[in-house]
PDB file of C-alpha atoms and ligand atoms in Angstrom:
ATOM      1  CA  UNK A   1       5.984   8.828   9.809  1.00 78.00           C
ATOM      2  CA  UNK A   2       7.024  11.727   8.174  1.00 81.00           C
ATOM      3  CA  UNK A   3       5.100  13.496   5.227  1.00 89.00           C
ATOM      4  CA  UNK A   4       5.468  11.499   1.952  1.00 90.00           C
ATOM      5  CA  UNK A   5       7.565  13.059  -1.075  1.00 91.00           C
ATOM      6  CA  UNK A   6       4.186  12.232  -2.920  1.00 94.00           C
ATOM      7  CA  UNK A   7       3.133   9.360  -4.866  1.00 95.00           C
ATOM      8  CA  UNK A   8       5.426   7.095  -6.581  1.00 95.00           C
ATOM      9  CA  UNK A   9       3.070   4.693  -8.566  1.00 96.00           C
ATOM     10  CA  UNK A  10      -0.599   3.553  -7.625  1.00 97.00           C
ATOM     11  CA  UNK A  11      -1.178  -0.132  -9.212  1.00 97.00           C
ATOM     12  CA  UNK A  12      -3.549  -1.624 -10.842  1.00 98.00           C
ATOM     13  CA  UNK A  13      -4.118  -5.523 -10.845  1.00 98.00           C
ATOM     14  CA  UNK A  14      -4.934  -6.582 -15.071  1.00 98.00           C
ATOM     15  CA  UNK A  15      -5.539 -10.279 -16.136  1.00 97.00           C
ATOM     16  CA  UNK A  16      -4.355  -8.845 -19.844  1.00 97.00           C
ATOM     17  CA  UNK A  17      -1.433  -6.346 -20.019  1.00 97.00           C
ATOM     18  CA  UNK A  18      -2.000  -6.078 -23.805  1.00 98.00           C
ATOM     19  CA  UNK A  19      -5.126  -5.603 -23.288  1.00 98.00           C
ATOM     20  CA  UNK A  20      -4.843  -3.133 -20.193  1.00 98.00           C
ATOM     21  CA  UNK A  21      -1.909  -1.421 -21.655  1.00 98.00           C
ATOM     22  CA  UNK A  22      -3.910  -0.789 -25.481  1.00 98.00           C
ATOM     23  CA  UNK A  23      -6.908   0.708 -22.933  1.00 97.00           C
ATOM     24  CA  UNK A  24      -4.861   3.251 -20.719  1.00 97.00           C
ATOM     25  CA  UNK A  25      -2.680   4.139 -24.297  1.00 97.00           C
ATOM     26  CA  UNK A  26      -5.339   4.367 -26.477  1.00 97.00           C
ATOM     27  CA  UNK A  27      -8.600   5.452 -24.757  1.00 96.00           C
ATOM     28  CA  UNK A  28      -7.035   7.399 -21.498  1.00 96.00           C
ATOM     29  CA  UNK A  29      -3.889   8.405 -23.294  1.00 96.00           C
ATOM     30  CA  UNK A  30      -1.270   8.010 -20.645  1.00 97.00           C
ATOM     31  CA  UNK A  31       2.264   7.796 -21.745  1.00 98.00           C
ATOM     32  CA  UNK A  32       3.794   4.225 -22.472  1.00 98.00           C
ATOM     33  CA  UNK A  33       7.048   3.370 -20.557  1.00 97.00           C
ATOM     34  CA  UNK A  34       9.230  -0.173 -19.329  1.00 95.00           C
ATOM     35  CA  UNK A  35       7.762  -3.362 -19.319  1.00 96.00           C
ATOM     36  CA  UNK A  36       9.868  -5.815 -16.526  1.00 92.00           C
ATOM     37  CA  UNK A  37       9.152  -9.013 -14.536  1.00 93.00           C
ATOM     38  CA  UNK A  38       9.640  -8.079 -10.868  1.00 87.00           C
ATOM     39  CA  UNK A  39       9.962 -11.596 -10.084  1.00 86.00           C
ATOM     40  CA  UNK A  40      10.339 -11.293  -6.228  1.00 82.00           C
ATOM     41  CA  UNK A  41       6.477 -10.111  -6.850  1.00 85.00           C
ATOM     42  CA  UNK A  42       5.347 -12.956  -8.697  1.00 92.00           C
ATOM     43  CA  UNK A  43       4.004 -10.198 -11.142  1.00 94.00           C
ATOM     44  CA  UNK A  44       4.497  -8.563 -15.128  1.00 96.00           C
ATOM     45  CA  UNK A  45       4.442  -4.645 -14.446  1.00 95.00           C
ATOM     46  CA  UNK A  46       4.246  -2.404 -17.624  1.00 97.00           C
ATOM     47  CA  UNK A  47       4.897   1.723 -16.550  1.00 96.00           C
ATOM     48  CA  UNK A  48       2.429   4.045 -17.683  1.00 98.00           C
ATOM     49  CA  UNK A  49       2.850   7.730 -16.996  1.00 98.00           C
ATOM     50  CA  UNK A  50       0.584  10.311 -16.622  1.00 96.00           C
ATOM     51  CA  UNK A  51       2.611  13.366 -16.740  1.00 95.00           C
ATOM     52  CA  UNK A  52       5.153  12.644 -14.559  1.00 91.00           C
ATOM     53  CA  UNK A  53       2.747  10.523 -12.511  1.00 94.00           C
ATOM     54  CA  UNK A  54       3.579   6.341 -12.868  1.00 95.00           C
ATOM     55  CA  UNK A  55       0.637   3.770 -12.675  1.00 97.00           C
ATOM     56  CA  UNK A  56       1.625   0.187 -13.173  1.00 96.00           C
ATOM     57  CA  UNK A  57      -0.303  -2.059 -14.508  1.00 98.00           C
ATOM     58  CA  UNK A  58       0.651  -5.805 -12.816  1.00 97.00           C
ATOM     59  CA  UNK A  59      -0.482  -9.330 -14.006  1.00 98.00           C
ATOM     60  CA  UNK A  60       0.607 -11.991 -11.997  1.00 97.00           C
ATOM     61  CA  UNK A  61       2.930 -14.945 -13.471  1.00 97.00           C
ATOM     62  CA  UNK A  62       0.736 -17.118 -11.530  1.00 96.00           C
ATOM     63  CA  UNK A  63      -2.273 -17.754 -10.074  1.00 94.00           C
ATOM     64  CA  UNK A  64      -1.426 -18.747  -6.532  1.00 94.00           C
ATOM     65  CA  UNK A  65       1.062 -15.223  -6.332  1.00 93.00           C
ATOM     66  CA  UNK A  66      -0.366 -12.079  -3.683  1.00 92.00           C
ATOM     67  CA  UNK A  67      -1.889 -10.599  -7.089  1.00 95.00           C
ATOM     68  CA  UNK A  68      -3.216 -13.927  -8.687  1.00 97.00           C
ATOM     69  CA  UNK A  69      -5.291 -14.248  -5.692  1.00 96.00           C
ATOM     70  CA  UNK A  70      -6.354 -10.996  -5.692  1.00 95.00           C
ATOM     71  CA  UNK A  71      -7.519 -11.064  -9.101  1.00 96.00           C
ATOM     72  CA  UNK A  72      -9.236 -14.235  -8.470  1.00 97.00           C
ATOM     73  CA  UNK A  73     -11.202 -12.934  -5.291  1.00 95.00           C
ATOM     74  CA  UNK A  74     -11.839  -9.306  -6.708  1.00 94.00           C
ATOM     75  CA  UNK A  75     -11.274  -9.221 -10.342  1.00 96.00           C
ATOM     76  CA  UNK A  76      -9.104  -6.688 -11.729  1.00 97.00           C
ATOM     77  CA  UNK A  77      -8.931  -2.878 -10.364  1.00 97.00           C
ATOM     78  CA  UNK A  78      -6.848  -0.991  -8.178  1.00 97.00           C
ATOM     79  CA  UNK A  79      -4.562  -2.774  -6.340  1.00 97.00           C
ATOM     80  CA  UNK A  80      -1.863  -0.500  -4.016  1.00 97.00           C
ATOM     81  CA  UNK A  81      -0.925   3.203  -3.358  1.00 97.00           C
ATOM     82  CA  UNK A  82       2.718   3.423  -3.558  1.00 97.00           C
ATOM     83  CA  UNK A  83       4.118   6.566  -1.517  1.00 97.00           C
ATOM     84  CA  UNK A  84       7.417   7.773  -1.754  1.00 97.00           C
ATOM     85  CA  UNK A  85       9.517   8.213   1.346  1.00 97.00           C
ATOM     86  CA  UNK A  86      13.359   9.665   2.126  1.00 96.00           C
ATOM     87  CA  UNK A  87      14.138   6.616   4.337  1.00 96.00           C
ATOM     88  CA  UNK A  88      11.610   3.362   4.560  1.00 97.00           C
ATOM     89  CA  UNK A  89      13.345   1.790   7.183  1.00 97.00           C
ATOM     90  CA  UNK A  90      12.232   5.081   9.703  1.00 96.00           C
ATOM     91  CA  UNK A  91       9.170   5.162   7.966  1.00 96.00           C
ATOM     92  CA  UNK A  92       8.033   1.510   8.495  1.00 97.00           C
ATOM     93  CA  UNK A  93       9.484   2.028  12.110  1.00 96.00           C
ATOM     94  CA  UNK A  94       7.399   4.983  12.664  1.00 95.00           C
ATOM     95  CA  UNK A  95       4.582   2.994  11.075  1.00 95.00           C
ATOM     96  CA  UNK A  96       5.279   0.137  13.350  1.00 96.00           C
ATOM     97  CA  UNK A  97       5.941   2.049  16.871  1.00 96.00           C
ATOM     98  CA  UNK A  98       2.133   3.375  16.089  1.00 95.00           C
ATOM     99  CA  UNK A  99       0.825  -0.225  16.818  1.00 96.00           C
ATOM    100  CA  UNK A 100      -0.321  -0.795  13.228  1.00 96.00           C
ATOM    101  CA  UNK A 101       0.190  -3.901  11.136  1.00 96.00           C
ATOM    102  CA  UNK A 102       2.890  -4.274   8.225  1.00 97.00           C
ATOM    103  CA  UNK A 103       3.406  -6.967   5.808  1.00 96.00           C
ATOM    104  CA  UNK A 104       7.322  -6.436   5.567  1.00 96.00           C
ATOM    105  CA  UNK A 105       8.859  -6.125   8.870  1.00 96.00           C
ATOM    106  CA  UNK A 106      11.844  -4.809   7.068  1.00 97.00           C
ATOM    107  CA  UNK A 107      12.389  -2.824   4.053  1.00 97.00           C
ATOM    108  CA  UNK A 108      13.429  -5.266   0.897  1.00 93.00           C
ATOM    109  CA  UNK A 109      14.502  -4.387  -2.648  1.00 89.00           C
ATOM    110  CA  UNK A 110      11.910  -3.569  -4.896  1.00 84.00           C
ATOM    111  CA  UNK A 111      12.191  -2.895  -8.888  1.00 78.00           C
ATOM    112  CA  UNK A 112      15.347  -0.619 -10.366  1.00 77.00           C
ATOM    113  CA  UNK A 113      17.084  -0.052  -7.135  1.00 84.00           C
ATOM    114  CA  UNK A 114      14.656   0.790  -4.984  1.00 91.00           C
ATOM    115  CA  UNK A 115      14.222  -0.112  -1.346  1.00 95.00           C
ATOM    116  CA  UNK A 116      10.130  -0.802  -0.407  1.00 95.00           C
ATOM    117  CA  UNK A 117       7.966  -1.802   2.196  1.00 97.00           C
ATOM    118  CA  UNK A 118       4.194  -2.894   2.205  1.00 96.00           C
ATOM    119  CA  UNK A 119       1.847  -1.632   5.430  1.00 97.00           C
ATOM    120  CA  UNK A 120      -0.924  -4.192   5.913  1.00 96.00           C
ATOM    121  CA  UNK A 121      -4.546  -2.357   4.468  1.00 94.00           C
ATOM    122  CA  UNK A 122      -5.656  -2.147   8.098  1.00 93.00           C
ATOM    123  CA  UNK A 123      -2.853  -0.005   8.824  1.00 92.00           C
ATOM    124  CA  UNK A 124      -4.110   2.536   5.842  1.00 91.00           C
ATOM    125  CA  UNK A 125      -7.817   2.438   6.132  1.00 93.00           C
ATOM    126  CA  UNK A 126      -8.105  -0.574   3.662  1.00 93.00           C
ATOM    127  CA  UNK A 127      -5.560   0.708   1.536  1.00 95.00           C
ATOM    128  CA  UNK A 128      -2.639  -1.706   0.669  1.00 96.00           C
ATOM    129  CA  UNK A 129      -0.110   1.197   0.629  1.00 97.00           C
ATOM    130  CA  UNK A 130       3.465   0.587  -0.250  1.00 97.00           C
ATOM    131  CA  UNK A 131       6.839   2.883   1.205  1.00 97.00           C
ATOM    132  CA  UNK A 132       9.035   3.176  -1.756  1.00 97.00           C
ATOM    133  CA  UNK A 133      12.462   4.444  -1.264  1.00 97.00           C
ATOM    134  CA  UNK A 134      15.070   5.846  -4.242  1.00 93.00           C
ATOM    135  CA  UNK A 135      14.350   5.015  -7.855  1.00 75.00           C
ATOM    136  CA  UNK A 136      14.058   7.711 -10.309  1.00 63.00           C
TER     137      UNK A 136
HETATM  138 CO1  LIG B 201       4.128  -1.061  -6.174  1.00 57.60          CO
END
């Protein structure tokens, strides 16, 4: 894979986004963007920024969703390390053609217009790390 354009979000798994959001606003002081439903997630993101840095903060809509059970095994915390890439299809294949383990075979369409793809933790040192392609 070629180097990442740097970090697009890192994610953090919240049971309250009021709550989470109030915290990071408030006591950390980062910036207060979108709130959306990225349904195809099964999760409620709200965009924080950090200078131009984003961190999401994700509850799930439901318990038995990737992040629901996540939350329910480890509590909340950091949850994925998004990187940006030019092209996530030749990243995930250069990902791939190394032998290590991906959750999306193929790119799919993430939140405003982007195209993303999720490597398995093994395959980042027990990092759930996420190719993001496009957006701003
Ligand atoms: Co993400």
């Amino acid at each position: 894979m070629r180097n990442p354009l740097g970090i697009d979000h890192v994610a953090i798994a919240v049971e309250d986004l009021d709550a989470a959001t109030a915290l990071w606003r408030d006591a950390l002081g980062l910036r207060v963007g979108v709130r959306e439903v990225v349904a195809d997630q099964g999760v409620e993101v709200q965009m924080l920024y950090a200078g131009e840095t984003r961190i999401e903060l994700m509850r799930p809509l439901s318990p038995d969703s990737p992040v629901g059970k996540f939350l329910a095994k480890r509590g909340p915390g950091l949850h994925h390390l998004a990187l940006a890439v030019e092209d996530v299809g030749a990243a995930l294949e250069g990902v791939k053609a190394r032998g290590l383990r991906v959750i999306d075979e193929q790119p799919r369409a993430g939140a405003h217009g982007t195209r993303i793809a999720f490597l398995h933790p093994s395959a980042a040192g027990g990092v759930l790390a996420e190719l993001v392609e496009g957006g701003e």
